[in-house]
Amino acid sequence: MTTDTSKIDQLIKTHNPFAGHIVVRPQQIWGKSFPDVPSINSHASNAVFDAIDKINRGQLQTVGITITAEKGLGKSHIISRIRHQLQTREDSLFIYMSKYDNLNQIQYQFLQSVTSSLRAFIRPDVMAFQEIAAELINESMGWKHTTEQYISSVFPKLLKQSLVKYNSVATVVETLRNHIEQKKPNITNPYIIQAILWTLSTNQINAANFWLSGKELPEAHAQLMGLPNITDSDKENQALNNVRQILDIISDYRVPVICFDELDIADIADNGFTAAQVIANLSKDLYNNLKKGVVLLAMYPDTWNQQIRVLPQAEAVIDRLVTEKSDRQPIELRYLNSDHVVALVQTWLKEFYQEHQQIPPHPLYPFNENKLRELGKGKPTIRVVLRWCAENFIPGVTPPPVNPVKGYYQSELDNIDPNSFMEDELSIVVALKLAFISLAKDRVELENVKVEAVEEIVTTKADEGYLNFRVVGNNRQVKIGILVLQQSGGKFIGAALKRLINYKKFDFTRGCLIRSKKISSGASVPQQCLKTLLHKQGGEWVKLQSEDIQPLLAISTIYYNCRTYELTEEEIFDFIKQEKIAINNPLIREILSDPSGQEPDNLTDDDLPMRIPQSVENSDDIKLNI
């Protein structure tokens, strides 16, 4: 490292570590987080760690903890701290939910969050699901292999031997499952165990995770893995039962810490309950049924007082959401004091200078400690301090006006994981819809289509859940039906495409399928529908590509969390227009352009083919007589 004030001053002019980093997003919860000062609101995070310790000592079984704080006071910072500290421990697993896109199917959405959390890496190249799979086998078989050994050598060799001996890779997995069932008679759905075991196969882990998430596999692939597919009509009904089973399995080895964040949204379920109320009732159910675990909720004080305390049988809910405090009140986060402000700023700057290999003249450079302490006397929130730092980072210079959305947009864009969203149909639909709404606001003409409106598609119950929305333009001479379809399963694909080609019923002039994956050539109904769409009805299949959808996802995340970012909708629409996020987006332009009538090139394989390793080196001689 070097000390060169001129270099540091030049660095400060071009890099502001505080700009656009005022709001903690889910990406920071899981990935690289903001710099943390453990002493700030340590009473809240310590409550979670203490609860885990008491559960491990057998003093408690299940603990409910609710944290309340005003906007910007640091709820998500605390959750990020908890997640990252649990990452270093071997006695717990972190499960996180912050998206509530469909409150009417909250159990299915919760299953998605649970399985997504358990796909996270708990150490390099080892997912939580894989760790649990290794524990299951070792306990039932009396083996002592590490998870890494199972992934790299033991499990591939077992699969290969099973294929040679029984002409089926599923046989050995089913045999292991049978042994595990004998040890765990409380598991009523043994296929959950079987799918967890499949996560040890590097070739089949995606399919196993897909099935555990409640999604349908291609039928041939499900048969090869010995897993029954769940029908769409049963998904919501089975979701909570499957979650309970997964959590029961986990809790034999680790304490699940289940965290619900971002509850202060305005969405309402069909039964009239808000997101916070829906999750409070779900948390009550979890508390009553968990073998052991911590249920953690974070919300605004107003949400607690105006939504949770007025629930039917509110006392029963509150007793389970706040179990460790005699007054049954949530844990309140505290405002910062002068010492906290100095420690916070110094921690952020320390990481900034280390990253750029510079040694500043003093740890708070370019800030003045007295000014920071003065700021702390006003008992600010973390967000207020970080915003002040962003605005005053260049000494003696008032930063030029910048679109308030820009920093947040860049931060969201930088933190999008390209591997995490391509199966998230709902987020993709929401992002596309926002882009078209932005074009419709200004009646933009693009690819010979003047976009005038984005309309919901009114359907009967039988047609519900298949089509997404309609783009209308050119004095209603153009009405494009949009279908984002990333999931597998020929039955669902066929059902969705049948509706996409029914132009008369759904008032389309053309249908547009948006998909990145092939559709099996053996799926007769989908293939027939595709021929009709592409060759007879002038429809189009637009290839979904991650680089095209990422900017739309980033701005969509900001738009639907504008209260958190303290932005207005108009500011966001102005930014979309200013940066040409929608008008220059290749995916948006392709949807509006004249259909080619051809299937896209270079689609990814949707069949999830079964691949068995041809050779396994450095593995023990494991016998199959198990």
XYZ file of C-alpha atoms in Angstrom:
626
model
C 0.000 0.000 0.000
C 1.080 3.572 -0.628
C 0.396 6.968 0.911
C -0.044 9.611 -1.755
C -2.567 12.349 -1.025
C -2.703 13.488 -4.647
C -3.575 9.964 -5.775
C -6.176 9.661 -3.036
C -7.772 12.993 -3.968
C -7.933 11.897 -7.593
C -9.460 8.575 -6.487
C -12.086 10.412 -4.462
C -13.092 12.464 -7.510
C -13.755 9.353 -9.581
C -14.960 6.822 -6.982
C -17.576 7.538 -4.336
C -18.031 4.422 -2.139
C -21.256 5.760 -0.648
C -23.111 6.697 -3.846
C -25.872 4.260 -4.740
C -25.172 2.084 -1.703
C -27.678 3.413 0.774
C -30.213 0.580 0.623
C -29.351 -3.034 1.474
C -30.846 -5.337 -1.137
C -31.230 -9.138 -1.087
C -28.052 -9.468 -3.143
C -26.097 -8.019 -0.216
C -27.844 -10.370 2.189
C -26.458 -13.351 0.280
C -23.339 -12.014 -1.379
C -20.795 -9.369 -0.491
C -22.448 -7.156 2.071
C -21.970 -3.558 3.077
C -19.273 -2.883 5.697
C -20.759 -3.665 9.108
C -20.129 -2.238 12.565
C -21.094 -5.094 14.932
C -21.625 -2.767 17.891
C -24.492 -0.924 16.149
C -27.781 -2.464 17.343
C -25.920 -5.533 18.540
C -28.813 -6.273 20.930
C -30.934 -7.267 17.926
C -28.468 -9.604 16.196
C -27.316 -11.050 19.534
C -30.918 -12.019 20.298
C -30.843 -14.341 17.274
C -27.452 -15.826 18.151
C -28.530 -16.339 21.768
C -31.701 -18.088 20.588
C -29.663 -20.493 18.439
C -27.388 -21.272 21.390
C -30.351 -21.969 23.689
C -31.935 -24.255 21.085
C -28.663 -26.143 20.680
C -28.448 -26.586 24.474
C -31.998 -27.930 24.545
C -33.304 -25.009 26.614
C -35.702 -23.928 23.877
C -37.315 -25.575 20.875
C -38.588 -22.739 18.692
C -38.100 -18.987 19.076
C -39.974 -16.130 17.433
C -38.199 -12.771 17.127
C -39.591 -9.582 15.576
C -37.444 -6.526 14.882
C -39.043 -3.137 14.299
C -37.367 0.041 13.069
C -38.201 3.159 11.137
C -37.186 3.406 7.501
C -33.422 3.566 7.036
C -32.559 2.590 10.592
C -30.824 -0.608 9.543
C -33.187 -3.615 9.566
C -31.610 -5.154 6.487
C -28.111 -4.326 7.779
C -28.895 -6.427 10.846
C -30.240 -9.274 8.720
C -27.157 -9.121 6.530
C -24.977 -9.293 9.646
C -26.908 -12.325 10.914
C -26.646 -14.103 7.566
C -22.909 -13.521 7.231
C -22.144 -14.595 10.797
C -24.234 -17.743 10.397
C -22.164 -18.473 7.287
C -19.185 -19.094 9.575
C -21.075 -21.458 11.904
C -21.919 -25.136 11.470
C -24.929 -25.243 13.776
C -27.507 -23.304 11.726
C -28.821 -22.553 8.242
C -30.231 -19.245 7.028
C -33.490 -19.084 5.060
C -34.573 -15.733 3.652
C -37.761 -14.420 2.067
C -38.264 -10.847 0.869
C -40.472 -11.173 -2.239
C -44.219 -11.556 -1.917
C -45.353 -11.427 -5.530
C -48.515 -13.468 -5.016
C -49.970 -13.350 -1.533
C -52.696 -15.754 -2.625
C -50.089 -18.470 -3.174
C -47.815 -17.654 -0.260
C -47.133 -21.280 0.645
C -45.797 -22.049 -2.824
C -43.777 -18.837 -2.795
C -42.372 -19.723 0.606
C -41.290 -23.105 -0.754
C -39.454 -21.232 -3.519
C -37.651 -19.087 -0.934
C -36.736 -22.068 1.235
C -35.269 -24.075 -1.624
C -33.552 -21.011 -3.075
C -31.916 -20.342 0.308
C -30.769 -23.951 0.592
C -29.119 -23.698 -2.825
C -26.807 -21.028 -1.404
C -23.182 -22.004 -0.844
C -22.285 -22.473 2.808
C -18.633 -22.913 1.833
C -16.811 -23.048 -1.518
C -18.576 -25.421 -3.928
C -20.912 -26.853 -1.267
C -24.603 -25.947 -1.132
C -26.685 -26.327 2.012
C -28.813 -29.032 0.384
C -25.671 -31.018 -0.422
C -24.442 -30.768 3.168
C -27.762 -32.130 4.424
C -27.629 -34.956 1.841
C -24.187 -35.991 3.082
C -25.395 -35.923 6.698
C -28.381 -38.099 5.796
C -26.223 -40.766 4.147
C -23.517 -40.768 6.809
C -26.063 -41.128 9.610
C -28.041 -43.921 7.983
C -25.101 -45.864 6.520
C -22.511 -45.254 9.216
C -20.137 -43.699 6.682
C -17.843 -40.747 7.327
C -17.348 -39.097 3.950
C -17.239 -35.323 3.685
C -19.709 -33.513 1.468
C -16.869 -32.631 -0.897
C -15.954 -36.341 -1.191
C -19.550 -37.271 -1.995
C -19.750 -34.635 -4.722
C -16.389 -35.288 -6.349
C -16.088 -39.069 -6.150
C -18.331 -41.154 -3.889
C -21.733 -40.301 -5.347
C -20.649 -40.368 -9.019
C -19.131 -43.817 -8.465
C -22.284 -45.087 -6.773
C -24.353 -43.878 -9.732
C -22.022 -45.499 -12.227
C -22.035 -48.825 -10.395
C -25.823 -48.690 -10.160
C -26.089 -48.120 -13.902
C -23.788 -51.061 -14.641
C -25.455 -53.454 -12.197
C -29.124 -52.455 -12.469
C -29.251 -50.475 -15.733
C -30.671 -47.633 -13.635
C -28.987 -44.771 -11.815
C -32.071 -44.302 -9.644
C -31.712 -47.702 -7.971
C -28.849 -46.724 -5.691
C -30.552 -43.450 -4.758
C -33.760 -45.308 -3.898
C -31.777 -47.814 -1.832
C -30.101 -45.042 0.132
C -33.481 -43.390 0.580
C -34.941 -46.610 2.008
C -32.174 -46.764 4.614
C -32.737 -43.130 5.538
C -36.512 -43.669 5.828
C -35.913 -46.304 8.480
C -34.056 -43.713 10.539
C -36.638 -40.985 9.903
C -40.144 -42.496 9.987
C -41.646 -39.018 10.515
C -40.917 -38.090 6.873
C -44.184 -38.795 5.055
C -42.895 -37.836 1.592
C -39.794 -39.974 0.974
C -39.288 -38.413 -2.461
C -38.081 -35.242 -0.731
C -35.210 -37.287 0.698
C -34.577 -38.767 -2.736
C -34.417 -35.343 -4.381
C -32.061 -34.021 -1.675
C -29.754 -36.994 -2.334
C -29.749 -36.151 -6.052
C -28.215 -32.750 -5.271
C -24.913 -34.605 -4.737
C -24.816 -35.303 -8.473
C -23.246 -32.389 -10.326
C -25.130 -33.472 -13.440
C -28.530 -33.660 -11.754
C -28.376 -30.959 -9.103
C -30.322 -28.451 -11.204
C -33.094 -30.952 -11.855
C -33.198 -31.945 -8.174
C -33.448 -28.299 -7.089
C -36.113 -27.719 -9.720
C -38.215 -30.585 -8.333
C -37.676 -29.547 -4.701
C -38.964 -26.067 -5.664
C -42.272 -27.641 -6.634
C -41.725 -27.265 -10.371
C -42.419 -29.862 -13.014
C -39.581 -31.787 -14.651
C -39.732 -33.192 -18.172
C -41.526 -36.498 -17.650
C -38.736 -38.684 -19.001
C -36.228 -37.011 -16.724
C -38.481 -37.325 -13.675
C -38.784 -41.063 -14.394
C -35.016 -41.490 -14.718
C -34.556 -39.859 -11.318
C -37.447 -41.793 -9.809
C -39.318 -38.612 -8.839
C -43.067 -38.104 -9.349
C -44.128 -34.780 -10.828
C -46.550 -32.556 -8.938
C -49.526 -31.303 -10.922
C -50.161 -27.567 -11.069
C -53.442 -27.915 -9.188
C -51.677 -29.517 -6.210
C -48.727 -27.115 -5.933
C -50.154 -24.698 -3.371
C -51.719 -27.485 -1.314
C -48.528 -29.526 -1.147
C -46.087 -26.638 -0.771
C -46.404 -26.030 2.969
C -46.333 -29.741 3.763
C -43.144 -30.089 1.704
C -41.609 -27.082 3.463
C -42.347 -28.649 6.843
C -40.731 -31.893 5.736
C -37.619 -30.104 4.439
C -37.307 -28.068 7.639
C -37.769 -31.203 9.761
C -34.925 -32.897 7.893
C -32.675 -29.842 8.258
C -33.373 -29.428 11.962
C -31.932 -32.860 12.728
C -28.538 -31.370 11.904
C -28.789 -27.577 12.110
C -31.065 -24.881 13.489
C -33.041 -23.261 10.638
C -33.196 -19.472 10.981
C -36.154 -18.357 8.855
C -36.150 -14.635 8.115
C -38.982 -12.593 6.574
C -37.868 -9.140 5.368
C -39.427 -6.304 3.307
C -42.886 -6.841 4.843
C -43.956 -3.197 4.602
C -45.536 -3.356 1.169
C -49.015 -2.262 0.175
C -50.107 -5.481 -1.555
C -53.330 -7.109 -0.349
C -54.329 -10.778 -0.671
C -57.778 -11.794 -1.851
C -58.745 -12.457 1.790
C -57.997 -8.818 2.658
C -54.776 -9.470 4.565
C -51.630 -7.441 3.953
C -48.235 -9.030 3.281
C -47.225 -8.597 6.935
C -50.451 -10.209 8.123
C -50.136 -13.122 5.700
C -46.557 -13.755 6.829
C -47.496 -13.388 10.503
C -50.073 -16.150 10.100
C -47.574 -18.275 8.181
C -45.010 -17.694 10.952
C -47.536 -18.805 13.547
C -48.015 -22.038 11.605
C -44.262 -22.552 11.343
C -43.805 -21.908 15.047
C -46.466 -24.483 15.887
C -45.046 -27.151 13.588
C -41.261 -26.670 13.551
C -39.218 -29.341 15.287
C -36.834 -26.528 16.173
C -35.830 -23.192 14.682
C -35.840 -19.410 14.831
C -38.525 -17.388 13.030
C -37.362 -13.799 12.449
C -39.504 -10.931 11.108
C -38.462 -7.333 10.369
C -40.936 -4.497 9.821
C -41.787 -0.854 10.540
C -43.318 -0.037 13.957
C -46.488 1.163 12.186
C -46.778 -2.184 10.415
C -46.579 -3.962 13.772
C -49.088 -1.686 15.491
C -51.572 -1.176 12.656
C -51.469 -4.594 10.979
C -50.172 -7.303 13.327
C -51.835 -6.141 16.539
C -55.262 -5.975 14.852
C -55.205 -9.516 13.461
C -57.938 -11.913 14.499
C -56.605 -13.777 17.549
C -53.734 -11.290 17.579
C -52.468 -12.391 21.004
C -51.903 -15.942 19.765
C -49.917 -14.607 16.797
C -47.907 -12.150 18.908
C -47.081 -14.853 21.458
C -45.310 -16.731 18.665
C -43.647 -13.751 16.980
C -42.132 -12.402 20.205
C -41.387 -15.356 22.464
C -38.296 -14.252 24.382
C -39.521 -10.906 25.783
C -41.808 -10.809 28.811
C -43.567 -7.661 27.583
C -44.307 -9.305 24.197
C -42.937 -6.241 22.382
C -40.657 -6.428 19.327
C -36.968 -5.630 19.534
C -36.578 -1.983 18.535
C -33.536 -0.751 16.666
C -31.904 2.390 18.031
C -30.839 5.565 16.291
C -27.135 6.217 15.892
C -25.054 8.310 18.270
C -21.828 10.196 17.525
C -19.581 7.212 18.264
C -21.669 5.023 15.958
C -21.471 7.562 13.131
C -17.681 7.775 13.373
C -17.334 3.974 13.547
C -19.686 3.484 10.594
C -17.929 5.957 8.317
C -14.484 4.706 9.323
C -15.465 1.097 8.547
C -16.748 2.018 5.091
C -13.638 4.073 4.310
C -11.285 1.369 5.576
C -12.705 -1.123 3.081
C -12.661 1.497 0.317
C -8.978 2.375 0.796
C -7.936 -1.258 1.183
C -9.698 -2.136 -2.056
C -7.774 0.604 -3.883
C -4.516 -0.072 -1.997
C -4.202 3.399 -0.523
C -3.334 4.636 2.958
C -5.264 7.830 3.784
C -3.794 10.669 5.908
C -6.222 9.626 8.668
C -8.938 6.926 8.897
C -11.825 9.347 8.270
C -10.278 11.183 5.305
C -11.725 13.206 3.579
C -14.241 13.819 6.392
C -13.768 15.839 9.541
C -14.418 13.883 12.746
C -16.025 16.860 14.485
C -18.549 17.243 11.660
C -19.377 13.545 11.840
C -19.863 13.763 15.599
C -22.103 16.784 15.117
C -24.133 14.749 12.652
C -24.416 12.009 15.272
C -25.917 14.351 17.847
C -29.070 14.461 15.744
C -29.561 10.699 16.222
C -29.641 9.938 12.498
C -30.470 6.666 10.749
C -27.811 4.691 8.913
C -29.387 5.775 5.648
C -29.153 9.465 6.558
C -25.459 9.099 7.432
C -24.612 7.229 4.236
C -26.512 9.749 2.122
C -24.697 12.634 3.833
C -21.371 10.924 3.130
C -22.280 10.390 -0.516
C -23.173 14.071 -0.916
C -20.088 15.379 0.911
C -17.417 12.956 -0.207
C -15.524 15.406 -2.425
C -14.079 18.082 -0.063
C -15.284 21.597 -0.732
C -17.178 20.617 -3.877
C -20.926 20.480 -4.212
C -21.583 17.510 -6.472
C -23.430 18.335 -9.698
C -27.083 17.338 -9.836
C -27.425 13.658 -10.645
C -30.586 11.779 -11.408
C -31.497 10.317 -8.003
C -32.185 6.923 -9.601
C -28.784 6.508 -11.235
C -26.728 5.279 -8.280
C -29.382 2.795 -7.201
C -29.780 1.514 -10.745
C -26.058 0.908 -11.138
C -25.929 -0.828 -7.769
C -28.817 -3.120 -8.689
C -27.245 -3.838 -12.058
C -23.895 -4.687 -10.476
C -25.491 -7.063 -7.987
C -27.714 -9.067 -10.312
C -26.640 -12.703 -10.425
C -27.126 -13.899 -14.031
C -27.623 -17.463 -12.779
C -30.452 -16.640 -10.399
C -33.188 -15.007 -12.450
C -33.622 -16.860 -15.743
C -36.191 -19.209 -14.171
C -37.988 -16.398 -12.333
C -40.843 -15.930 -14.777
C -42.792 -13.555 -12.568
C -39.910 -11.089 -12.152
C -39.244 -11.203 -15.900
C -42.918 -10.522 -16.651
C -43.020 -7.614 -14.192
C -39.846 -6.127 -15.703
C -41.154 -6.392 -19.264
C -44.472 -4.890 -18.293
C -42.796 -1.869 -16.690
C -40.705 -1.306 -19.826
C -43.783 -1.300 -22.053
C -45.690 0.942 -19.626
C -42.832 3.449 -19.838
C -43.101 3.428 -23.631
C -46.889 3.753 -23.506
C -46.676 6.826 -21.244
C -45.041 8.771 -24.086
C -46.736 6.920 -26.963
C -43.302 5.923 -28.252
C -43.143 4.511 -31.771
C -40.697 1.627 -32.002
C -40.270 -0.952 -34.770
C -43.314 0.544 -36.560
C -45.508 0.117 -33.479
C -46.725 3.149 -31.530
C -47.112 1.697 -28.043
C -50.343 2.989 -26.503
C -51.214 0.722 -23.586
C -50.339 -2.336 -21.548
C -53.428 -4.347 -20.664
C -54.207 -7.221 -18.334
C -55.709 -10.285 -19.989
C -59.102 -11.091 -18.507
C -59.462 -14.852 -18.146
C -61.749 -17.439 -16.663
C -60.430 -19.580 -13.817
C -59.577 -22.349 -16.294
C -57.306 -19.986 -18.253
C -55.783 -18.260 -15.243
C -52.016 -18.377 -14.804
C -50.983 -19.015 -18.400
C -50.840 -15.698 -20.284
C -49.121 -12.568 -18.974
C -50.309 -9.306 -20.569
C -51.158 -7.582 -23.846
C -49.237 -4.736 -25.553
C -51.552 -2.482 -27.577
C -50.519 -0.010 -30.275
C -51.311 1.699 -33.611
C -54.875 2.637 -32.637
C -55.458 -0.925 -31.397
C -54.501 -2.387 -34.750
C -51.642 -4.176 -32.965
C -52.410 -6.299 -29.892
C -49.483 -8.522 -28.881
C -50.156 -11.286 -26.370
C -47.092 -11.878 -24.161
C -46.170 -15.280 -22.727
C -42.938 -15.705 -20.744
C -42.469 -19.453 -20.477
C -39.282 -20.772 -18.919
C -40.539 -23.813 -17.071
C -40.316 -27.407 -18.218
C -43.064 -29.973 -18.502
C -44.836 -30.657 -21.776
C -48.326 -30.508 -20.288
C -47.988 -26.970 -18.972
C -46.167 -25.749 -22.076
C -48.901 -27.209 -24.276
C -51.661 -25.666 -22.162
C -50.002 -22.239 -22.232
C -49.337 -22.298 -25.984
C -52.912 -23.379 -26.708
C -54.048 -20.156 -25.104
C -51.404 -18.043 -26.820
C -52.672 -19.094 -30.252
C -56.308 -18.442 -29.359
C -56.219 -14.908 -30.758
C -59.986 -14.496 -30.914
C -60.689 -15.444 -27.318
C -57.930 -13.293 -25.817
C -58.059 -10.427 -28.321
C -54.588 -10.703 -29.903
C -53.429 -9.783 -33.361
C -50.303 -11.802 -32.730
C -48.826 -13.938 -29.982
C -45.301 -13.655 -28.644
C -43.576 -16.507 -26.806
C -40.524 -15.429 -24.772
C -38.290 -18.348 -23.852
C -34.579 -19.224 -23.719
C -34.909 -23.017 -23.868
C -35.826 -25.575 -26.482
C -39.150 -27.333 -26.441
C -38.843 -31.093 -26.727
C -39.361 -32.344 -30.255
C -41.296 -35.261 -28.761
C -43.878 -33.000 -27.108
C -46.615 -33.259 -29.716
C -49.079 -30.660 -28.410
C -46.491 -27.896 -27.869
C -44.899 -28.599 -31.262
C -48.258 -28.406 -33.030
C -49.067 -25.145 -31.262
C -45.667 -23.744 -32.265
C -46.322 -24.543 -35.928
C -49.633 -22.734 -35.707
C -48.108 -19.746 -33.920
C -45.078 -19.296 -36.156
C -46.259 -20.447 -39.587
C -50.005 -19.828 -39.679
C -50.775 -16.959 -37.310
C -47.811 -14.638 -37.770
C -46.713 -15.017 -34.159
C -43.181 -14.977 -32.832
C -40.815 -16.814 -30.527
C -38.370 -14.301 -29.029
C -35.267 -15.717 -27.389
C -34.807 -14.587 -23.793
C -31.190 -13.609 -23.131
C -29.809 -12.669 -19.725
C -27.952 -9.582 -20.947
C -31.183 -8.161 -22.390
C -33.377 -8.686 -19.349
C -30.864 -7.588 -16.676
C -31.318 -3.801 -17.143
C -35.097 -4.239 -17.094
C -34.914 -6.325 -13.908
C -32.679 -3.741 -12.230
C -34.987 -0.796 -12.905
C -38.054 -2.906 -12.105
C -36.633 -3.753 -8.675
C -36.172 -0.061 -7.947
C -39.644 0.840 -9.239
C -41.450 -1.699 -7.086
C -39.376 -0.710 -4.040
C -39.522 3.034 -4.671
C -40.702 3.723 -1.104
C -37.581 2.048 0.249
C -35.406 4.106 -2.092
C -37.408 7.258 -1.301
C -38.035 7.841 -4.998
C -41.168 8.768 -6.910
C -42.554 6.792 -9.808
C -42.097 9.793 -12.075
C -38.400 10.017 -11.203
C -37.996 6.389 -12.222
C -39.922 6.810 -15.477
C -37.844 9.888 -16.284
C -34.688 7.848 -15.720
C -35.920 5.036 -17.977
C -36.542 7.611 -20.701
C -33.296 9.522 -20.115
C -31.117 6.383 -20.191
C -33.197 4.780 -22.993
C -33.452 1.608 -20.938
C -36.615 0.443 -22.689
C -36.337 2.024 -26.100
C -32.848 0.618 -26.789
C -33.439 -2.781 -25.230
C -32.984 -5.572 -27.819
C -35.628 -7.767 -26.174
C -38.249 -5.011 -26.217
C -37.456 -4.150 -29.837
C -37.610 -7.803 -30.908
C -41.039 -8.240 -29.315
C -42.371 -5.244 -31.263
C -40.633 -6.008 -34.556
C -42.198 -7.921 -37.430
C -42.170 -11.650 -36.583
C -39.616 -13.778 -38.393
C -41.740 -16.913 -38.241
C -38.666 -18.921 -37.204
C -37.587 -20.695 -34.056
C -34.618 -18.830 -32.479
C -31.089 -20.200 -32.802
C -28.840 -21.361 -29.957
C -31.580 -22.165 -27.482
C -30.505 -23.965 -24.315
C -31.468 -27.585 -23.745
C -34.719 -28.009 -21.845
C -34.594 -31.778 -21.598
C -32.061 -31.796 -18.735
C -30.421 -34.943 -20.147
C -29.227 -37.647 -17.765
C -25.448 -37.707 -17.948
C -23.407 -40.340 -16.125
C -19.662 -39.791 -15.611
C -17.626 -42.161 -17.743
C -14.740 -42.251 -15.279
C -14.262 -41.403 -11.656
C -10.731 -41.034 -10.379
C -9.315 -41.091 -6.843
C -12.405 -42.700 -5.308
C -12.717 -45.447 -2.736
C -13.888 -48.898 -3.778
C -17.471 -48.511 -2.570
C -19.640 -51.618 -2.721
C -23.286 -51.517 -3.658
C -24.455 -54.173 -1.207
C -26.004 -51.496 0.982
